[in-house]
Short mmCIF file of C-alpha atoms and ligand atoms in Angstrom, two decimals:
data_model
loop_
_atom_site.label_atom_id
_atom_site.label_comp_id
_atom_site.label_asym_id
_atom_site.label_seq_id
_atom_site.Cartn_x
_atom_site.Cartn_y
_atom_site.Cartn_z
CA UNK A 53 0.00 0.00 0.00
CA UNK A 54 1.38 3.40 -0.93
CA UNK A 55 1.95 5.79 1.95
CA UNK A 56 0.84 9.35 1.68
CA UNK A 57 2.90 12.27 2.93
CA UNK A 58 1.31 15.15 4.80
CA UNK A 59 2.72 18.25 6.45
CA UNK A 60 1.25 19.37 9.74
CA UNK A 61 1.67 22.57 11.72
CA UNK A 62 2.60 21.73 15.31
CA UNK A 63 0.95 24.93 16.57
CA UNK A 64 -2.49 24.90 15.02
CA UNK A 65 -2.76 21.48 13.41
CA UNK A 66 -3.14 22.85 9.88
CA UNK A 67 -2.44 20.12 7.36
CA UNK A 68 -1.31 20.38 3.79
CA UNK A 69 0.21 18.15 1.11
CA UNK A 70 2.95 20.76 0.63
CA UNK A 71 5.59 22.07 3.01
CA UNK A 72 5.52 25.76 4.00
CA UNK A 73 8.14 27.74 5.92
CA UNK A 74 5.32 29.78 7.40
CA UNK A 75 2.05 28.11 8.31
CA UNK A 76 -0.69 29.59 6.04
CA UNK A 77 -3.24 29.13 8.82
CA UNK A 78 -1.64 30.54 11.98
CA UNK A 79 1.38 32.31 10.51
CA UNK A 80 3.96 30.55 12.70
CA UNK A 81 7.40 29.93 11.22
CA UNK A 82 9.11 26.53 10.95
CA UNK A 83 6.28 24.60 12.51
CA UNK A 84 5.32 22.38 9.57
CA UNK A 85 6.64 18.88 9.90
CA UNK A 86 6.30 15.87 7.67
CA UNK A 87 4.62 12.60 8.51
CA UNK A 88 3.42 9.55 6.67
CA UNK A 89 -0.07 8.13 6.86
CA UNK A 90 -1.76 5.08 5.45
CA UNK A 91 -4.12 6.05 2.62
CA UNK A 92 -7.28 5.24 4.57
CA UNK A 93 -6.26 7.38 7.51
CA UNK A 94 -5.57 10.31 5.26
CA UNK A 95 -9.05 10.36 3.81
CA UNK A 96 -11.04 9.65 6.94
CA UNK A 97 -13.48 12.33 7.91
CA UNK A 98 -15.21 13.27 11.12
CA UNK A 99 -18.78 12.10 11.35
CA UNK A 100 -21.15 14.17 13.42
CA UNK A 101 -23.15 12.44 16.10
CA UNK A 102 -26.82 12.96 16.75
CA UNK A 103 -26.11 13.37 20.45
CA UNK A 104 -27.10 9.80 21.13
CA UNK A 105 -24.09 8.21 19.61
CA UNK A 106 -25.53 7.06 16.28
CA UNK A 107 -23.96 8.14 13.04
CA UNK A 108 -26.28 10.01 10.72
CA UNK A 109 -25.16 9.26 7.23
CA UNK A 110 -28.38 9.52 5.24
CA UNK A 111 -30.37 12.69 4.67
CA UNK A 112 -33.41 12.81 6.92
CA UNK A 113 -36.08 15.42 7.47
CA UNK A 114 -35.26 17.70 10.37
CA UNK A 115 -38.80 17.23 11.67
CA UNK A 116 -38.38 13.47 11.73
CA UNK A 117 -35.40 13.43 14.05
CA UNK A 118 -36.32 12.06 17.43
CA UNK A 119 -34.89 14.12 20.27
CA UNK A 120 -37.28 13.12 23.02
CA UNK A 121 -34.75 10.98 24.78
CA UNK A 122 -31.60 13.03 25.12
CA UNK A 123 -30.09 10.79 27.74
CA UNK A 124 -27.32 11.98 29.96
CA UNK A 125 -24.99 10.38 32.47
CA UNK A 126 -24.93 12.25 35.74
CA UNK A 127 -21.65 12.56 37.53
CA UNK A 128 -23.05 13.18 40.99
CA UNK A 129 -20.90 16.31 41.02
CA UNK A 130 -23.33 19.20 40.62
CA UNK A 131 -20.69 21.67 39.49
CA UNK A 132 -19.47 19.33 36.74
CA UNK A 133 -22.95 18.41 35.54
CA UNK A 134 -23.90 22.05 35.23
CA UNK A 135 -20.83 22.85 33.11
CA UNK A 136 -21.68 19.88 30.88
CA UNK A 137 -25.18 21.31 30.45
CA UNK A 138 -26.88 18.83 32.77
CA UNK A 139 -24.66 15.75 32.56
CA UNK A 140 -22.71 14.02 29.81
CA UNK A 141 -24.85 13.24 26.75
CA UNK A 142 -24.72 9.59 25.74
CA UNK A 143 -22.25 9.05 22.94
CA UNK A 144 -20.63 12.45 23.31
CA UNK A 145 -16.93 13.17 23.13
CA UNK A 146 -15.63 15.38 25.93
CA UNK A 147 -12.16 16.88 26.23
CA UNK A 148 -10.94 17.92 29.68
CA UNK A 149 -7.94 20.21 29.37
CA UNK A 150 -5.74 21.90 31.94
CA UNK A 151 -2.21 22.30 33.22
CA UNK A 152 -0.47 19.24 34.62
CA UNK A 153 -1.27 18.80 38.30
CA UNK A 154 -4.39 20.92 38.26
CA UNK A 155 -6.67 17.98 39.12
CA UNK A 156 -8.02 16.52 35.87
CA UNK A 157 -7.39 12.89 36.81
CA UNK A 158 -8.80 13.52 40.26
CA UNK A 159 -12.00 15.01 38.87
CA UNK A 160 -12.52 12.19 36.39
CA UNK A 161 -11.89 9.48 38.95
CA UNK A 162 -14.31 11.12 41.37
CA UNK A 163 -16.87 11.35 38.59
CA UNK A 164 -16.65 7.56 38.13
CA UNK A 165 -18.06 6.92 41.58
CA UNK A 166 -21.54 8.03 40.59
CA UNK A 167 -21.42 7.21 36.88
CA UNK A 168 -20.59 3.59 37.64
CA UNK A 169 -24.00 3.16 39.17
CA UNK A 170 -25.70 3.67 35.82
CA UNK A 171 -22.99 2.56 33.44
CA UNK A 172 -19.96 0.40 32.87
CA UNK A 173 -16.85 2.58 32.93
CA UNK A 174 -13.35 1.93 31.62
CA UNK A 175 -10.60 4.24 32.86
CA UNK A 176 -7.49 4.00 30.71
CA UNK A 177 -4.40 5.61 32.14
CA UNK A 178 -1.21 6.14 30.25
CA UNK A 179 0.35 8.04 33.12
CA UNK A 180 -0.20 5.99 36.23
CA UNK A 181 0.13 2.35 37.15
CA UNK A 182 -2.87 0.34 38.29
CA UNK A 183 -1.53 0.48 41.83
CA UNK A 184 -1.29 4.26 41.74
CA UNK A 185 -4.84 4.52 40.45
CA UNK A 186 -6.05 2.20 43.19
CA UNK A 187 -4.29 4.25 45.85
CA UNK A 188 -5.78 7.44 44.50
CA UNK A 189 -9.24 5.89 44.32
CA UNK A 190 -8.91 4.80 47.92
CA UNK A 191 -7.89 8.28 48.95
CA UNK A 192 -10.88 9.74 47.12
CA UNK A 193 -13.13 7.06 48.57
CA UNK A 194 -14.16 5.89 45.11
CA UNK A 195 -15.42 2.32 45.29
CA UNK A 196 -17.43 0.58 42.70
CA UNK A 197 -17.91 -2.83 41.20
CA UNK A 198 -18.48 -1.42 37.74
CA UNK A 199 -15.28 0.52 37.23
CA UNK A 200 -12.54 -1.08 35.17
CA UNK A 201 -9.04 0.31 34.91
CA UNK A 202 -6.37 -0.29 32.28
CA UNK A 203 -2.80 1.00 32.21
CA UNK A 204 -2.01 1.18 28.50
CA UNK A 205 -0.66 3.61 25.94
CA UNK A 206 -0.96 1.67 22.69
CA UNK A 207 -4.11 2.77 20.84
CA UNK A 208 -4.65 -0.59 19.14
CA UNK A 209 -4.60 -2.34 22.51
CA UNK A 210 -6.94 0.23 23.99
CA UNK A 211 -9.45 -0.14 21.19
CA UNK A 212 -9.18 -3.93 21.36
CA UNK A 213 -9.76 -4.03 25.11
CA UNK A 214 -12.61 -1.56 24.83
CA UNK A 215 -14.16 -3.73 22.17
CA UNK A 216 -14.04 -6.74 24.47
CA UNK A 217 -15.31 -4.95 27.56
CA UNK A 218 -17.93 -2.80 25.80
CA UNK A 219 -18.08 -0.02 28.39
CA UNK A 220 -20.67 2.78 28.23
CA UNK A 221 -18.08 5.34 29.24
CA UNK A 222 -14.41 5.38 28.28
CA UNK A 223 -11.90 7.71 29.91
CA UNK A 224 -8.48 8.19 28.32
CA UNK A 225 -5.92 9.90 30.57
CA UNK A 226 -4.15 11.48 28.74
CA UNK A 227 -4.24 11.93 24.98
CA UNK A 228 -0.56 13.00 25.07
CA UNK A 229 0.57 9.59 26.32
CA UNK A 230 -1.25 7.34 23.85
CA UNK A 231 0.14 6.52 20.44
CA UNK A 232 -0.65 4.62 17.26
CA UNK A 233 1.94 2.10 16.19
CA UNK A 234 1.37 2.66 12.47
CA UNK A 235 2.51 6.29 12.66
CA UNK A 236 6.16 7.20 12.74
CA UNK A 237 5.62 10.39 14.74
CA UNK A 238 6.47 10.50 18.45
CA UNK A 239 3.72 10.24 21.10
CA UNK A 240 2.57 13.63 22.35
CA UNK A 241 3.12 15.30 18.96
CA UNK A 242 0.45 16.88 16.83
CA UNK A 243 0.14 13.93 14.49
CA UNK A 244 -0.27 11.30 17.17
CA UNK A 245 -2.70 13.40 19.17
CA UNK A 246 -4.89 14.09 16.16
CA UNK A 247 -4.88 10.54 14.87
CA UNK A 248 -5.44 8.94 18.28
CA UNK A 249 -8.33 11.27 18.99
CA UNK A 250 -9.73 10.47 15.59
CA UNK A 251 -9.56 6.73 16.23
CA UNK A 252 -11.29 7.17 19.56
CA UNK A 253 -13.92 9.40 18.06
CA UNK A 254 -14.74 6.92 15.32
CA UNK A 255 -14.88 4.11 17.81
CA UNK A 256 -17.18 6.16 20.04
CA UNK A 257 -19.59 7.14 17.33
CA UNK A 258 -19.80 3.64 15.95
CA UNK A 259 -20.37 1.99 19.31
CA UNK A 260 -22.28 4.69 21.22
CA UNK A 261 -19.60 5.08 23.85
CA UNK A 262 -19.27 8.30 25.79
CA UNK A 263 -15.63 9.32 25.83
CA UNK A 264 -13.71 11.66 28.12
CA UNK A 265 -10.17 12.49 27.11
CA UNK A 266 -7.67 14.38 29.20
CA UNK A 267 -5.36 16.84 27.47
CA UNK A 268 -2.51 18.62 29.19
CA UNK A 269 -2.02 22.29 28.44
CA UNK A 270 1.07 24.22 29.36
CA UNK A 271 1.43 27.95 29.57
CA UNK A 272 4.39 28.18 27.24
CA UNK A 273 2.53 26.21 24.59
CA UNK A 274 5.51 23.95 23.96
CA UNK A 275 3.34 20.87 24.30
CA UNK A 276 1.14 20.05 21.33
CA UNK A 277 -2.04 20.85 23.10
CA UNK A 278 -5.74 20.09 23.14
CA UNK A 279 -6.36 23.19 20.99
CA UNK A 280 -5.93 21.08 17.89
CA UNK A 281 -8.72 18.78 19.08
CA UNK A 282 -11.28 21.45 19.87
CA UNK A 283 -12.98 21.28 16.50
CA UNK A 284 -13.55 17.54 16.58
CA UNK A 285 -14.99 17.04 20.06
CA UNK A 286 -18.49 17.86 21.33
CA UNK A 287 -17.44 19.51 24.58
CA UNK A 288 -14.25 21.20 25.70
CA UNK A 289 -13.87 21.77 29.42
CA UNK A 290 -10.88 23.64 30.81
CA UNK A 291 -9.79 23.22 34.37
CA UNK A 292 -8.08 26.40 35.57
CA UNK A 293 -6.67 27.89 38.72
CA UNK A 294 -3.44 28.46 40.58
CA UNK A 295 -1.88 25.12 41.40
CA UNK A 296 -0.66 26.53 44.67
CA UNK A 297 -4.07 27.89 45.69
CA UNK A 298 -7.04 25.77 46.73
CA UNK A 299 -9.56 26.91 44.12
CA UNK A 300 -10.15 25.36 40.72
CA UNK A 301 -12.54 26.60 38.12
CA UNK A 302 -14.04 24.36 35.44
CA UNK A 303 -15.14 26.22 32.34
CA UNK A 304 -16.76 25.03 29.13
CA UNK A 305 -14.95 26.51 26.11
CA UNK A 306 -17.26 24.66 23.76
CA UNK A 307 -20.42 22.67 24.33
CA UNK A 308 -22.62 21.22 21.63
CA UNK A 309 -25.19 20.24 24.25
CA UNK A 310 -25.41 23.25 26.52
CA UNK A 311 -24.30 26.77 27.27
CA UNK A 312 -20.63 27.70 27.44
CA UNK A 313 -21.09 30.35 30.09
CA UNK A 314 -21.40 28.17 33.13
CA UNK A 315 -18.49 27.55 35.43
CA UNK A 316 -17.99 25.05 38.22
CA UNK A 317 -15.94 26.00 41.25
CA UNK A 318 -14.02 23.40 43.23
CA UNK A 319 -11.64 23.33 46.12
CA UNK A 320 -8.73 20.88 46.19
CA UNK A 321 -8.53 19.17 49.57
CA UNK A 322 -6.66 16.18 50.91
CA UNK A 323 -9.69 14.07 50.02
CA UNK A 324 -9.90 15.28 46.44
CA UNK A 325 -12.02 17.97 44.86
CA UNK A 326 -14.88 19.43 46.84
CA UNK A 327 -17.67 21.42 45.28
CA UNK A 328 -17.77 25.03 46.41
CA UNK A 329 -21.43 25.78 47.07
CA UNK A 330 -20.95 29.44 47.78
CA UNK A 331 -18.08 30.62 45.56
CA UNK A 332 -18.46 34.31 46.38
CA UNK A 333 -18.01 33.71 50.09
CA UNK A 334 -15.05 31.43 49.40
CA UNK A 335 -13.35 34.00 47.14
CA UNK A 336 -13.74 36.74 49.73
CA UNK A 337 -12.50 34.74 52.70
CA UNK A 338 -9.69 36.65 54.37
CA UNK A 339 -10.22 39.81 52.39
CA UNK A 340 -8.47 42.68 54.16
CA UNK A 341 -10.42 45.68 55.33
CA UNK A 342 -8.80 49.06 55.62
CA UNK A 343 -5.98 48.27 53.20
CA UNK A 344 -5.41 50.36 50.11
CA UNK A 345 -5.34 48.81 46.65
CA UNK A 346 -8.25 46.46 46.70
CA UNK A 347 -11.81 46.54 45.44
CA UNK A 348 -14.53 43.89 45.31
CA UNK A 349 -15.91 43.13 41.87
CA UNK A 350 -19.02 41.28 40.85
CA UNK A 351 -18.90 39.38 37.56
CA UNK A 352 -21.47 37.09 35.99
CA UNK A 353 -20.33 33.55 35.38
CA UNK A 354 -23.12 32.13 33.24
CA UNK A 355 -26.26 32.53 35.26
CA UNK A 356 -24.48 33.08 38.56
CA UNK A 357 -23.07 36.31 39.97
CA UNK A 358 -19.67 35.89 41.56
CA UNK A 359 -17.84 38.27 43.85
CA UNK A 360 -14.06 38.44 43.71
CA UNK A 361 -11.39 40.66 45.14
CA UNK A 362 -9.19 42.63 42.73
CA UNK A 363 -5.91 43.79 44.21
CA UNK A 364 -3.52 46.34 42.81
CA UNK A 365 -0.10 47.55 43.85
CA UNK A 366 1.27 50.73 42.39
CA UNK A 367 4.84 51.61 43.31
CA UNK A 368 7.29 54.18 42.01
CA UNK A 369 9.47 52.85 39.21
CA UNK A 370 13.15 52.60 40.13
CA UNK A 371 15.11 55.51 38.78
CA UNK A 372 15.99 55.05 35.12
CA UNK A 373 13.94 51.90 34.64
CA UNK A 374 10.87 51.53 32.49
CA UNK A 375 7.61 50.90 34.39
CA UNK A 376 6.74 47.27 35.00
CA UNK A 377 3.22 45.97 34.62
CA UNK A 378 1.95 42.51 35.47
CA UNK A 379 -1.57 41.16 35.47
CA UNK A 380 -2.79 37.91 37.03
CA UNK A 381 -6.43 36.92 36.65
CA UNK A 382 -7.23 39.86 34.39
CA UNK A 383 -6.34 40.63 30.80
CA UNK A 384 -2.96 42.37 30.57
CA UNK A 385 -3.99 44.65 27.72
CA UNK A 386 -7.16 45.65 29.54
CA UNK A 387 -5.11 46.61 32.56
CA UNK A 388 -2.71 48.72 30.48
CA UNK A 389 -5.70 50.41 28.85
CA UNK A 390 -7.21 51.26 32.25
CA UNK A 391 -3.87 52.72 33.38
CA UNK A 392 -3.88 54.95 30.32
CA UNK A 393 -7.48 56.01 30.95
CA UNK A 394 -6.67 56.83 34.59
CA UNK A 395 -3.74 58.95 33.49
CA UNK A 396 -5.51 60.77 30.69
CA UNK A 397 -9.02 61.15 32.12
CA UNK A 398 -8.51 61.23 35.86
CA UNK A 399 -5.11 62.89 35.96
CA UNK A 400 -3.33 60.14 37.90
CA UNK A 401 0.31 60.19 36.83
CA UNK A 402 0.89 56.45 36.48
CA UNK A 403 3.52 56.37 33.77
CA UNK A 404 6.20 56.81 36.41
CA UNK A 405 4.98 53.82 38.42
CA UNK A 406 5.08 50.06 38.32
CA UNK A 407 1.63 48.46 38.52
CA UNK A 408 0.64 44.95 39.48
CA UNK A 409 -2.91 43.59 39.42
CA UNK A 410 -4.03 40.29 40.88
CA UNK A 411 -7.35 38.55 41.46
CA UNK A 412 -7.42 36.72 44.77
CA UNK A 413 -8.25 33.00 44.73
CA UNK A 414 -6.93 32.30 41.24
CA UNK A 415 -10.13 33.32 39.45
CA UNK A 416 -9.98 34.84 35.98
CA UNK A 417 -12.15 37.89 35.41
CA UNK A 418 -12.65 38.32 31.70
CA UNK A 419 -15.88 40.24 31.81
CA UNK A 420 -15.72 43.99 31.02
CA UNK A 421 -17.75 44.54 34.22
CA UNK A 422 -14.47 43.99 36.09
CA UNK A 423 -13.04 47.21 34.56
CA UNK A 424 -14.34 49.60 37.19
CA UNK A 425 -13.25 47.60 40.25
CA UNK A 426 -9.81 47.08 38.69
CA UNK A 427 -9.54 50.79 38.02
CA UNK A 428 -10.64 51.68 41.56
CA UNK A 429 -8.14 49.23 43.05
CA UNK A 430 -5.34 50.85 41.01
CA UNK A 431 -6.45 54.36 41.98
CA UNK A 432 -6.71 53.33 45.63
CA UNK A 433 -3.17 51.97 45.64
CA UNK A 434 -1.81 55.00 43.76
CA UNK A 435 -3.29 57.35 46.35
CA UNK A 436 -2.54 54.89 49.13
CA UNK A 437 -6.04 55.33 50.42
CA UNK A 438 -8.38 52.42 51.12
CA UNK A 439 -11.91 52.30 49.77
CA UNK A 440 -14.57 52.71 52.47
CA UNK A 441 -15.68 49.45 54.05
CA UNK A 442 -18.61 47.57 52.53
CA UNK A 443 -18.07 48.99 49.03
CA UNK A 444 -18.12 46.90 45.87
CA UNK A 445 -18.43 47.83 42.23
CA UNK A 446 -18.90 46.71 38.66
CA UNK A 447 -19.06 48.47 35.29
CA UNK A 448 -17.40 48.66 31.92
CA UNK A 449 -15.05 51.58 31.27
CA UNK A 450 -14.99 53.24 27.84
CA UNK A 451 -12.03 55.04 26.23
CA UNK A 452 -13.30 58.51 27.08
CA UNK A 453 -13.56 57.51 30.73
CA UNK A 454 -17.32 56.99 30.56
CA UNK A 455 -18.95 54.13 32.42
CA UNK A 456 -21.06 51.77 30.38
CA UNK A 457 -23.98 49.64 31.44
CA UNK A 458 -23.54 45.93 32.09
CA UNK A 459 -26.03 43.06 32.09
CA UNK A 460 -27.82 41.60 35.13
CA UNK A 461 -27.02 44.59 37.35
CA UNK A 462 -29.82 43.86 39.83
CA UNK A 463 -28.67 40.27 40.28
CA UNK A 464 -25.13 41.45 41.00
CA UNK A 465 -26.37 43.89 43.60
CA UNK A 466 -28.47 41.18 45.28
CA UNK A 467 -25.44 38.91 45.54
CA UNK A 468 -23.29 41.69 47.00
CA UNK A 469 -26.01 42.49 49.51
CA UNK A 470 -26.29 38.84 50.49
CA UNK A 471 -22.59 38.86 51.34
CA UNK A 472 -22.81 41.95 53.50
CA UNK A 473 -21.91 44.80 51.13
CA UNK A 474 -23.94 47.97 51.54
CA UNK A 475 -22.60 50.30 48.82
CA UNK A 476 -22.37 49.64 45.12
CA UNK A 477 -20.52 51.92 42.68
CA UNK A 478 -21.90 51.30 39.21
CA UNK A 479 -22.78 52.91 35.85
CA UNK A 480 -26.02 54.81 35.20
CA UNK A 481 -28.56 52.22 34.12
CA UNK A 482 -32.06 51.07 34.83
CA UNK A 483 -32.29 48.67 37.75
CA UNK A 484 -36.01 47.91 38.03
CA UNK A 485 -37.61 47.39 41.43
CA UNK A 486 -37.00 44.89 44.15
CA UNK A 487 -33.51 45.97 45.21
CA UNK A 488 -32.68 45.64 48.90
CA UNK A 489 -33.81 48.87 50.58
CA UNK A 490 -30.74 49.51 52.67
CA UNK A 491 -28.35 48.99 49.73
CA UNK A 492 -26.73 52.28 48.80
CA UNK A 493 -26.52 52.27 45.00
CA UNK A 494 -24.23 55.00 43.70
CA UNK A 495 -24.62 55.44 39.95
CA UNK A 496 -21.87 57.43 38.26
CA UNK A 497 -21.22 58.58 34.70
CA UNK A 498 -17.45 58.73 34.51
CA UNK A 499 -14.35 57.29 36.11
CA UNK A 500 -13.64 60.70 37.69
CA UNK A 501 -17.03 60.59 39.43
CA UNK A 502 -16.42 57.01 40.57
CA UNK A 503 -13.05 57.92 42.09
CA UNK A 504 -14.52 61.01 43.72
CA UNK A 505 -17.29 58.91 45.24
CA UNK A 506 -14.98 56.53 47.11
CA UNK A 507 -11.49 58.01 47.40
P1 TYD B 1220 -4.15 15.35 39.31
O1 TYD B 1220 -5.59 15.01 39.25
O2 TYD B 1220 -3.20 14.22 39.26
O3 TYD B 1220 -3.77 16.40 38.18
P2 TYD B 1220 -3.74 16.24 36.59
O4 TYD B 1220 -4.37 14.95 36.25
O5 TYD B 1220 -4.50 17.43 36.10
O6 TYD B 1220 -2.31 16.33 36.20
O7 TYD B 1220 -3.96 16.22 40.61
C1 TYD B 1220 -2.74 16.29 41.15
C2 TYD B 1220 -2.64 17.27 42.28
O8 TYD B 1220 -3.76 17.29 43.13
C3 TYD B 1220 -1.47 16.84 43.08
O9 TYD B 1220 -0.56 17.92 43.09
C4 TYD B 1220 -1.98 16.53 44.42
C5 TYD B 1220 -3.34 17.12 44.47
N1 TYD B 1220 -4.30 16.28 45.19
C6 TYD B 1220 -4.80 16.69 46.39
O10 TYD B 1220 -4.44 17.75 46.90
N2 TYD B 1220 -5.72 15.91 47.05
C7 TYD B 1220 -6.15 14.71 46.55
O11 TYD B 1220 -6.98 14.04 47.18
C8 TYD B 1220 -5.62 14.28 45.29
C9 TYD B 1220 -6.03 13.00 44.69
C10 TYD B 1220 -4.70 15.10 44.64
MG1 MG B 1221 -3.37 13.24 35.60
#
């Protein structure tokens, strides 16, 4: 059989029959590498599932498609089920990504405990020995008669064993450790990852197996990551957080069977991951009062409001140096923009200062509603003056220093009130009725007004 040659970009997974110095898809240089594939693997396509694991390969009328029984496996972990959109749909293909050591294996093993009650589960690990898995399961108090484990990295063996066992749910931990013997590329590379995922996907769709695959992500992006798999799976969940801190946040980056806004918050303990029922309270634990450079923000995570503490430190730049800026938990460019707005619109001379912004608890605040609290935290640190006690804020900041309305304002205020805040600095916008009576809502038009109101 004649082998076919393909060139693949190790950054974005772009494939082409020709070699390029610069990837035409992502523009990276020297990332295209050659590999050989058997003819049938080169022409295989991805077949979409109907959400119940069957392959739809004949045209049917949209009206005739039966969706009455969209069955889901429940994990018994409320936070995980919500992120999945109410459990894992039968026959779906779920990718769980995150940095090494963040808790992906722990989460999946814990999930087995409940799922085993309704289904036969096979947990394939390419990273740990059976003994290690057993020890971890004991620590997490996972016991079940319907959970099978396999320590294997060879894809052919995995598919063969899965075929014999016929599980309802297959977990592969991790996609970077498995490999296909017929490919010359090294395990963990783009080619192997793509082809192994493809084999699993085809197996899943043909046999109605629900598959979870783990994919490691690293910050530097030197590992061929799960990004290249995003387009072929049904759900992409990312597990985020500071490895040194206790909190972990599970976020859906893609979900064919639910919303992508929901997050799940967990705490890593010595007995595994615990669900955090009241994330706002957890994020605010230990928040200092009477210290300058911090402000409480309220962001919406899906349908839930979440309070978080934004901290800033502004210090004079050492003589002759250029000002340093670092951002953790917020977008760096957004922070630099807010510094410029503060300087230009509120007259705070920040270009001679270093500025550091951090969100306590390892949360990431990507919503524009976090602009105003970030700006107030910076201003508070610059003036070395704390915000009054019991104050929180939210609001988007525009380039002219105007404050712009955000969604679900009333819900955010309710949440802040519930946690004991009595003053809210926010943009001018309609709030409707039903706000707590003793909540002091201060609506302001510009960043100057906001600073004047609290500093
Ligand atoms: P793990 O699930 O192995 O991470 P991943 O699969 O994403 O690489 O989690 C590993 C970390 O979690 C490890 O540093 C130890 C910690 N951990 C606990 O704190 N408590 C526990 O009960 C378990 C199982 C792990
Ligand atoms: Mg692991």
